[in-house]
mmCIF file of C-alpha atoms and ligand atoms in Angstrom:
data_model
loop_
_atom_site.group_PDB
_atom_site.id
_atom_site.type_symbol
_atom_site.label_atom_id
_atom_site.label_comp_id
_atom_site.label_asym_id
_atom_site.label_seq_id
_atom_site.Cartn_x
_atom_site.Cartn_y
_atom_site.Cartn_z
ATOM 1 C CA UNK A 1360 10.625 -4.831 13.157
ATOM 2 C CA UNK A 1361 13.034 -4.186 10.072
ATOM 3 C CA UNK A 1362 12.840 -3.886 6.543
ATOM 4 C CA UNK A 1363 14.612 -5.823 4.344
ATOM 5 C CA UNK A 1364 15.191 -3.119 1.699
ATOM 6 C CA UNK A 1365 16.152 -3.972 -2.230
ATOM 7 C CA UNK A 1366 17.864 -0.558 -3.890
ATOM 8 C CA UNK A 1367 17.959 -0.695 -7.896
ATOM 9 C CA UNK A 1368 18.805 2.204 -9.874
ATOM 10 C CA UNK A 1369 16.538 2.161 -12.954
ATOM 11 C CA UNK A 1370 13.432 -0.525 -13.416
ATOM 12 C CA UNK A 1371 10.834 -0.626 -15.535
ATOM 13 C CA UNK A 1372 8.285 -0.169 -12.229
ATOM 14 C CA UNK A 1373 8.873 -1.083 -8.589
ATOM 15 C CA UNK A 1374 5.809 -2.605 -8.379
ATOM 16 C CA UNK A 1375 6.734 -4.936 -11.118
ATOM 17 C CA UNK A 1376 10.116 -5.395 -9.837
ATOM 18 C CA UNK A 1377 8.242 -6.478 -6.392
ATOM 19 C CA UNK A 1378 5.312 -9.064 -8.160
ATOM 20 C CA UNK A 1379 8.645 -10.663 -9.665
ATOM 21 C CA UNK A 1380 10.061 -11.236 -6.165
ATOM 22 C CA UNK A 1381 6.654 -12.169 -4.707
ATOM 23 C CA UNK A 1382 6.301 -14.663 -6.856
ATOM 24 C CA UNK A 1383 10.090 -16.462 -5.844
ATOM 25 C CA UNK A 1384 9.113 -16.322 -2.901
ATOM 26 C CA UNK A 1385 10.131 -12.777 -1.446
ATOM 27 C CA UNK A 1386 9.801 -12.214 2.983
ATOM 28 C CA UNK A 1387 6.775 -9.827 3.864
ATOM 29 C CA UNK A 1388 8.674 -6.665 4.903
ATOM 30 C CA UNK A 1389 10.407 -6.264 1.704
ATOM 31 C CA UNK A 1390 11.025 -2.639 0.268
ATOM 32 C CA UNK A 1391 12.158 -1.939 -3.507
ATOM 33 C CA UNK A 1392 13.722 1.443 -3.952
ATOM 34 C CA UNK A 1393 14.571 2.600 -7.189
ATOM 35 C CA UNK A 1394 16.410 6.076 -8.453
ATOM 36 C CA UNK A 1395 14.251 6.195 -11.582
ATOM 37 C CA UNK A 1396 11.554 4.452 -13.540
ATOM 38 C CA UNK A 1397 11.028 4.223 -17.048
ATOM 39 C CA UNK A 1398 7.628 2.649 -16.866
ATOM 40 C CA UNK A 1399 6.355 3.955 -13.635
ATOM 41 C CA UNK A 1400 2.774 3.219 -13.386
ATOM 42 C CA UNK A 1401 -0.593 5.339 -11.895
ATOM 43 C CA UNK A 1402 -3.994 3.959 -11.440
ATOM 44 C CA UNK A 1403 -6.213 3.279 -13.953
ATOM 45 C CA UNK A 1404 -3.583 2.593 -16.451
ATOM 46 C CA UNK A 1405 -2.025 5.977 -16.564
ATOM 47 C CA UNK A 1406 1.579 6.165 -16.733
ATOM 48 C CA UNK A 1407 3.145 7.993 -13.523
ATOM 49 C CA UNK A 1408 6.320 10.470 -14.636
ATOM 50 C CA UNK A 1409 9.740 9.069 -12.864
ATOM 51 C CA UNK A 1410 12.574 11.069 -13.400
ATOM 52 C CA UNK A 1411 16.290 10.534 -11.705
ATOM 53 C CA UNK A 1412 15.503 12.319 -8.167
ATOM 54 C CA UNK A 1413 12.303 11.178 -7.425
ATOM 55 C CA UNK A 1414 11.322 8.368 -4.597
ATOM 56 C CA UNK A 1415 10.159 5.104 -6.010
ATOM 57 C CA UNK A 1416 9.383 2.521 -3.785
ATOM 58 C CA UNK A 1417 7.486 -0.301 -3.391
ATOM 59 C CA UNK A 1418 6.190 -2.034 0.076
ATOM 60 C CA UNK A 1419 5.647 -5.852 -0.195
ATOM 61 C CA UNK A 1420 3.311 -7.363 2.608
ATOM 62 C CA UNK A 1421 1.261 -9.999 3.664
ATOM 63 C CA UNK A 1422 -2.248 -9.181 3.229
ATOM 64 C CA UNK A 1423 -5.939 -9.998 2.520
ATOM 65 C CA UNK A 1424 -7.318 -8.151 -0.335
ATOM 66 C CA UNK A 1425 -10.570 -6.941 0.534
ATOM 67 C CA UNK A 1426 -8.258 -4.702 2.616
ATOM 68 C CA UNK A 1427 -6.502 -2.402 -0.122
ATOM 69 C CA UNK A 1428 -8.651 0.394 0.232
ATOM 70 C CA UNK A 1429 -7.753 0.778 3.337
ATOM 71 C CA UNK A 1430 -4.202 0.131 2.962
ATOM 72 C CA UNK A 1431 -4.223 2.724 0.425
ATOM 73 C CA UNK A 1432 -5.439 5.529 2.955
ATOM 74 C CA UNK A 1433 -2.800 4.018 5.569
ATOM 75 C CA UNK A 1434 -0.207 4.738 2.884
ATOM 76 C CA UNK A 1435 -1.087 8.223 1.870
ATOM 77 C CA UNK A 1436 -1.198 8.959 6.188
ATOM 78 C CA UNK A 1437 2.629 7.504 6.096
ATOM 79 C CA UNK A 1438 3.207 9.677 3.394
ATOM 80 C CA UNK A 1439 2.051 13.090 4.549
ATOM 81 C CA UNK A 1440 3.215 12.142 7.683
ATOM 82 C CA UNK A 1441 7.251 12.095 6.261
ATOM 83 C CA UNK A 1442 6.373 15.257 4.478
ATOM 84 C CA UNK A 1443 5.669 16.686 7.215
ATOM 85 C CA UNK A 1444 8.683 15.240 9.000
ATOM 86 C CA UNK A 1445 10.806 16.996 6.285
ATOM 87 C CA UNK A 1446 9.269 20.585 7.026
ATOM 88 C CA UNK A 1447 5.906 20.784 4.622
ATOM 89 C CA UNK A 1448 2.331 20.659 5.131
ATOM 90 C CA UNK A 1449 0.435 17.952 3.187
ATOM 91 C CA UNK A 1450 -3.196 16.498 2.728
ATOM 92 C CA UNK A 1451 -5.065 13.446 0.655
ATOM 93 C CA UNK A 1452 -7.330 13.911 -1.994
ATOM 94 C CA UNK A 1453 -9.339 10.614 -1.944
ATOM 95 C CA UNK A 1454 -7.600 8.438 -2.251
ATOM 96 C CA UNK A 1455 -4.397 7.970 -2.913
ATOM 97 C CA UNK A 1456 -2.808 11.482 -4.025
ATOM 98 C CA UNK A 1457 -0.731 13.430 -1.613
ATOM 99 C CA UNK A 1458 -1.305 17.464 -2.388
ATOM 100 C CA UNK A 1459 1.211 19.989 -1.452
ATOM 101 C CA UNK A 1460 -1.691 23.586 -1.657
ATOM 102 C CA UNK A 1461 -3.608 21.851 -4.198
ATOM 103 C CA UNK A 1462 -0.637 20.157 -6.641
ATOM 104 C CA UNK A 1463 0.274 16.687 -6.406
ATOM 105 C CA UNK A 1464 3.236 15.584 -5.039
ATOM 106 C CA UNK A 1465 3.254 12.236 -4.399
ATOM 107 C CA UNK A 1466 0.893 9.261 -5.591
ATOM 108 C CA UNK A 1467 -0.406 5.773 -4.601
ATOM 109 C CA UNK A 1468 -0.948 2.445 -6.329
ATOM 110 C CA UNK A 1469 -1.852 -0.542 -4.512
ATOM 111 C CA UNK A 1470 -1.856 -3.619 -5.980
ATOM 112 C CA UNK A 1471 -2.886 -6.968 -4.750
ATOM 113 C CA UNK A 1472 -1.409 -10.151 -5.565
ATOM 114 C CA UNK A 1473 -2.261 -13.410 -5.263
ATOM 115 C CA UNK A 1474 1.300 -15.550 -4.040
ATOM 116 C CA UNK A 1475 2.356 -18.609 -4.127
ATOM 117 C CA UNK A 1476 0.697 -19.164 -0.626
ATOM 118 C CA UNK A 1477 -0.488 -16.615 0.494
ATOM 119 C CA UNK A 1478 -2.035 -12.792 -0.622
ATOM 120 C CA UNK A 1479 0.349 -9.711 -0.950
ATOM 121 C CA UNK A 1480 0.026 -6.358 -1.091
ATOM 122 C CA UNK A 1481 2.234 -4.130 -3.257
ATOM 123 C CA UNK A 1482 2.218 -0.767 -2.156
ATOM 124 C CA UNK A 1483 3.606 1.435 -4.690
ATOM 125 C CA UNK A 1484 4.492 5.127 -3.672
ATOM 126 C CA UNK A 1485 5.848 7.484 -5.950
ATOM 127 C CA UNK A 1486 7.091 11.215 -4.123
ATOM 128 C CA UNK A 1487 8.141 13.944 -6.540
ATOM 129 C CA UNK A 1488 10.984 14.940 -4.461
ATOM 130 C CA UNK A 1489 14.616 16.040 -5.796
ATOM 131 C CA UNK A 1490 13.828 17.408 -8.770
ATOM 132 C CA UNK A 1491 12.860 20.098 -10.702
ATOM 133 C CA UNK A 1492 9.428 21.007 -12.277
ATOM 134 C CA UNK A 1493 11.287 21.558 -15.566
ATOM 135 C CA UNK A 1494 11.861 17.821 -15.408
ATOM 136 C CA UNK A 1495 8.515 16.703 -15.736
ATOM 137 C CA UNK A 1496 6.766 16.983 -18.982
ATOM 138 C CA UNK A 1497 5.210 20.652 -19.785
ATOM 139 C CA UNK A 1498 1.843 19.222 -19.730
ATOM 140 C CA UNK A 1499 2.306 18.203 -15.871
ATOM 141 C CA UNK A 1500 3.763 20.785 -14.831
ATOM 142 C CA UNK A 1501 0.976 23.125 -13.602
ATOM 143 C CA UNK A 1502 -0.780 20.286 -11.089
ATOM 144 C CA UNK A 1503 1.976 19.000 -10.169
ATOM 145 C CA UNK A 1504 5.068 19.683 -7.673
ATOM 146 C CA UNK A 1505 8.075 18.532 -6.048
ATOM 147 C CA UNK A 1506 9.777 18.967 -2.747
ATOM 148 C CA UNK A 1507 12.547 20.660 -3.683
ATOM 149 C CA UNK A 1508 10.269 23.025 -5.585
ATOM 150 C CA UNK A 1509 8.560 23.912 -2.335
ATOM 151 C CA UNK A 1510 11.258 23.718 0.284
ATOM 152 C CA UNK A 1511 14.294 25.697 -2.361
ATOM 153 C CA UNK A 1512 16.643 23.457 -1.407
ATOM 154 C CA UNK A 1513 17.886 19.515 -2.047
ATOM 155 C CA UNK A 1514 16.399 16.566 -0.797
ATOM 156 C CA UNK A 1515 17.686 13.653 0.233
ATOM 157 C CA UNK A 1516 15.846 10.766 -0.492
ATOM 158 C CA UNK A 1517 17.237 8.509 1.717
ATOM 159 C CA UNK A 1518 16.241 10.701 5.044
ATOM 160 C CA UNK A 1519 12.932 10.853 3.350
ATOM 161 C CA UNK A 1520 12.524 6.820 2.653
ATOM 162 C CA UNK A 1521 13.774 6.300 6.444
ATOM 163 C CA UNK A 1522 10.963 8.673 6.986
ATOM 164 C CA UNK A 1523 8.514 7.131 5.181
ATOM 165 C CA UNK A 1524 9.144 4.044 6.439
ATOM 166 C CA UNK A 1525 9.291 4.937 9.977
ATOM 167 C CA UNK A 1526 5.379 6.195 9.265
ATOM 168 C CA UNK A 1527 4.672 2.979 7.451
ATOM 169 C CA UNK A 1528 5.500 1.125 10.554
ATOM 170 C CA UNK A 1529 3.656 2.891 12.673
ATOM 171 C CA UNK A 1530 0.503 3.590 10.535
ATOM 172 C CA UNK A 1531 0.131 0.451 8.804
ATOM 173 C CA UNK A 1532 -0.728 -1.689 12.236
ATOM 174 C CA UNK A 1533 -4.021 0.805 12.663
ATOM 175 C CA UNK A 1534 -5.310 -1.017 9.746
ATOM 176 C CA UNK A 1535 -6.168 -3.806 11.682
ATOM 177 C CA UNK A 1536 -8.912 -1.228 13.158
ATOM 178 C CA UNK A 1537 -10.866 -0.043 10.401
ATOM 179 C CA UNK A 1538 -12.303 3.331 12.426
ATOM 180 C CA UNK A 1539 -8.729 4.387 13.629
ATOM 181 C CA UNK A 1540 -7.013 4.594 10.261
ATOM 182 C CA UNK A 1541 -10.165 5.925 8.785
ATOM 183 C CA UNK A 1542 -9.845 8.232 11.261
ATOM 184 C CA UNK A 1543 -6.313 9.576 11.030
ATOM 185 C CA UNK A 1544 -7.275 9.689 7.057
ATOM 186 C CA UNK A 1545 -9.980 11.997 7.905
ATOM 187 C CA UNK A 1546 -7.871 14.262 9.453
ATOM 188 C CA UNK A 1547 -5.549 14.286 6.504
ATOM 189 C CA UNK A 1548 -8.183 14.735 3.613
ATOM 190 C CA UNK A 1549 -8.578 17.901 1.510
ATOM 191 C CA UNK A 1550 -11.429 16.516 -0.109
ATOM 192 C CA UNK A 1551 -14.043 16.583 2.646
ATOM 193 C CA UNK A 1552 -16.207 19.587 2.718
ATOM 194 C CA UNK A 1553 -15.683 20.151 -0.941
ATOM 195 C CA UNK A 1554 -18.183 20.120 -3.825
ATOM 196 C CA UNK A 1555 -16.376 16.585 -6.221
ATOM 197 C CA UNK A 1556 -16.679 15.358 -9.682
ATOM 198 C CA UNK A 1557 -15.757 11.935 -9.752
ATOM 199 C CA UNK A 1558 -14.935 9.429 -12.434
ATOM 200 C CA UNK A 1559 -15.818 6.028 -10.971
ATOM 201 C CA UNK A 1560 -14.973 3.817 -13.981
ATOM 202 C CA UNK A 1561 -18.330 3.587 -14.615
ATOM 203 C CA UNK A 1562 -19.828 7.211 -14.795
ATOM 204 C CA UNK A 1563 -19.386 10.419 -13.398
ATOM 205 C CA UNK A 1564 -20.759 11.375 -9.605
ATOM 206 C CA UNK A 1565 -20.885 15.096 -8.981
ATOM 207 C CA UNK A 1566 -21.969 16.577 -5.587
ATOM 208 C CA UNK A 1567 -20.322 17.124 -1.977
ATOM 209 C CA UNK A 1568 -17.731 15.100 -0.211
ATOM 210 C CA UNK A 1569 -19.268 14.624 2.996
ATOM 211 C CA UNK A 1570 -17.063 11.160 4.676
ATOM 212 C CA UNK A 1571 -14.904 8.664 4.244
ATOM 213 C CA UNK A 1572 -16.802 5.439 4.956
ATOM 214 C CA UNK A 1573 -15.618 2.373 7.263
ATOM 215 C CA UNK A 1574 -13.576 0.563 4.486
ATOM 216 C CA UNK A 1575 -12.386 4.036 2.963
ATOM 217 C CA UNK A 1576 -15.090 4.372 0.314
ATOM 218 C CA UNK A 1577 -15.865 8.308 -0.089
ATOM 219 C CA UNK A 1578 -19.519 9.594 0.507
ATOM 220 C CA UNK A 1579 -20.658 11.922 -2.092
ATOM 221 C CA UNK A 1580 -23.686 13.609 -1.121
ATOM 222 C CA UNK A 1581 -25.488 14.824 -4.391
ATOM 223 C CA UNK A 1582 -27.643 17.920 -5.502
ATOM 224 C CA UNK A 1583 -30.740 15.814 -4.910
ATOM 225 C CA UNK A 1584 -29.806 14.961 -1.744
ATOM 226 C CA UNK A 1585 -28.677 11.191 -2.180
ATOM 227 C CA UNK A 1586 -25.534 9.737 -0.259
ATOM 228 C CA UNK A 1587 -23.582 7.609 -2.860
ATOM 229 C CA UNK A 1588 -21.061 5.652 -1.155
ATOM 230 C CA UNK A 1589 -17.903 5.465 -3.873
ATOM 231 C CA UNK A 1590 -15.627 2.538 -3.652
ATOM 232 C CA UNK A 1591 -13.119 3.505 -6.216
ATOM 233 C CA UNK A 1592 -12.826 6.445 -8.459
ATOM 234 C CA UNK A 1593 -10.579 9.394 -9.239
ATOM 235 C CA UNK A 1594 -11.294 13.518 -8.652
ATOM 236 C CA UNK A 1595 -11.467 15.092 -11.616
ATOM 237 C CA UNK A 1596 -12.713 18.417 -9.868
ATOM 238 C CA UNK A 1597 -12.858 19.396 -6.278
ATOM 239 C CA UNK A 1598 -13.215 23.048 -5.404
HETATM 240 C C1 LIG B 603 -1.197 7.511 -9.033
HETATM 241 O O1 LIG B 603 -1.106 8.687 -8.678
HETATM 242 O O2 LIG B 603 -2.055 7.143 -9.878
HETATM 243 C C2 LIG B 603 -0.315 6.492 -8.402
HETATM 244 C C3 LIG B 603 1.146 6.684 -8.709
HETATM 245 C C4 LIG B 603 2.005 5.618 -8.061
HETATM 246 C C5 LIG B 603 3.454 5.700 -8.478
HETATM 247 C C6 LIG B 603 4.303 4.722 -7.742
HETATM 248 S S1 LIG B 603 6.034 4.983 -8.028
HETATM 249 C C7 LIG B 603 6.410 3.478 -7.247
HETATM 250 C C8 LIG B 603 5.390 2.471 -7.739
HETATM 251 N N1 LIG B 603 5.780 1.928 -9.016
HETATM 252 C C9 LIG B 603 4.946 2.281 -10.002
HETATM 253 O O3 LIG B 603 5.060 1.943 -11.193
HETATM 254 N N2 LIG B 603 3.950 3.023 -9.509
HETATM 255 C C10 LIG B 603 4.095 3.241 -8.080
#
């Protein structure tokens, strides 16, 4: 199986870019690529820092929407996957950054979309790799890093989106068994095992990180002793 794979050098956001060519009528399959973004987007309507020498891309495909969350896991696997293909050691911290030690290096956002005729999922990966810290705004710069920062040396992006890809492909099909990928995310996750503070959206959950659930929801097991099962949310603290 190919990709059909769309290379831009500056866009407002891939994942933009790729709703526009979902809704013409775009092939499942289809990658967007771009050198920079000037309004590169996060979750939860933070803006996500894209400077010339990064790796923006964006993954169109088919799918049913109750599935993102577990797309998003499968994505951050692919991702630490290729880092580790290019020589560094990576984890997740539920559930969709990529950590190099404890500073982010890479990001999620999936998106679903509902086509023409069908649903779509947009999954947006951003990797801090050839550049420099300095690049990134000051306020960043201490929870945050980049691959050439850790390796010393030059990426090259296009190794590291054959990579990526390559771990797409074969991560994305384990999906389609809910244990497996949760699993293989398991594996992955720097956040198990460690005491959380987590902004849901709708309040703050503090207490351990004790599982990733069967459609990638993280269990949070408080000071009282409850299990809180927690669909969507972002760490503020894990230590
Ligand atoms: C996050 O950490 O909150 C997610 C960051 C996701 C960034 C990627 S870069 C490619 C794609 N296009 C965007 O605008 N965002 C995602």
């Amino acid at each position: 199986m190919s990709w059909n794979i769309i290379r831009l050098d500056t866009v407002d956001s891939t994942n933009e870019v790729a709703k526009i060519l979902v809704s013409e009528g775009v092939e499942s399959r289809t990658v967007v690529v771009a050198q920079k973004q000037v309004e590169g987007r996060g979750r939860f309507g933070r803006s996500w820092s894209s400077p010339r020498g990064g790796l923006y891309v964006s993954i169109i495909v088919r799918e049913e929407l109750s599935r993102l969350p577990l797309i998003t896991l499968a994505a951050g696997v692919a991702v630490v996957q290729a880092l580790q293909a290019a020589g560094l050691k990576a984890t997740i911290r539920w559930p969709n950054d990529v950590l190099i030690r404890d500073a982010k290096a890479a990001g999620i956002l999936v998106e679903g979309l509902v086509g023409p005729e069908a649903y779509w999922a947009i999954v947006g990966i951003g990797i801090n790799s050839d550049f420099s810290l300095e690049d990134l705004p000051p306020q960043l710069r201490h929870q945050t890093t980049t691959l050439r920062h850790e390796l010393g040396h030059r990426v090259d992006n296009e190794d590291l989106l054959e990579g990526l890809l390559k771990a797409f492909q074969r991560v994305y099909p384990v999906t389609g068994e809910q244990a497996a990928v949760v699993d293989l995310c398991r594996q992955l996750c720097s956040t198990l095992g460690k005491n959380v503070v987590v902004d849901t959206g709708s309040g703050i959950i503090e207490g351990r990180a004790v599982d990733i659930g069967p459609s990638g929801y993280l269990v949070v097991e408080t000071k009282t002793g409850k299990r809180m099962d927690v669909a969507e949310g972002s760490i503020l603290e894990e230590g």
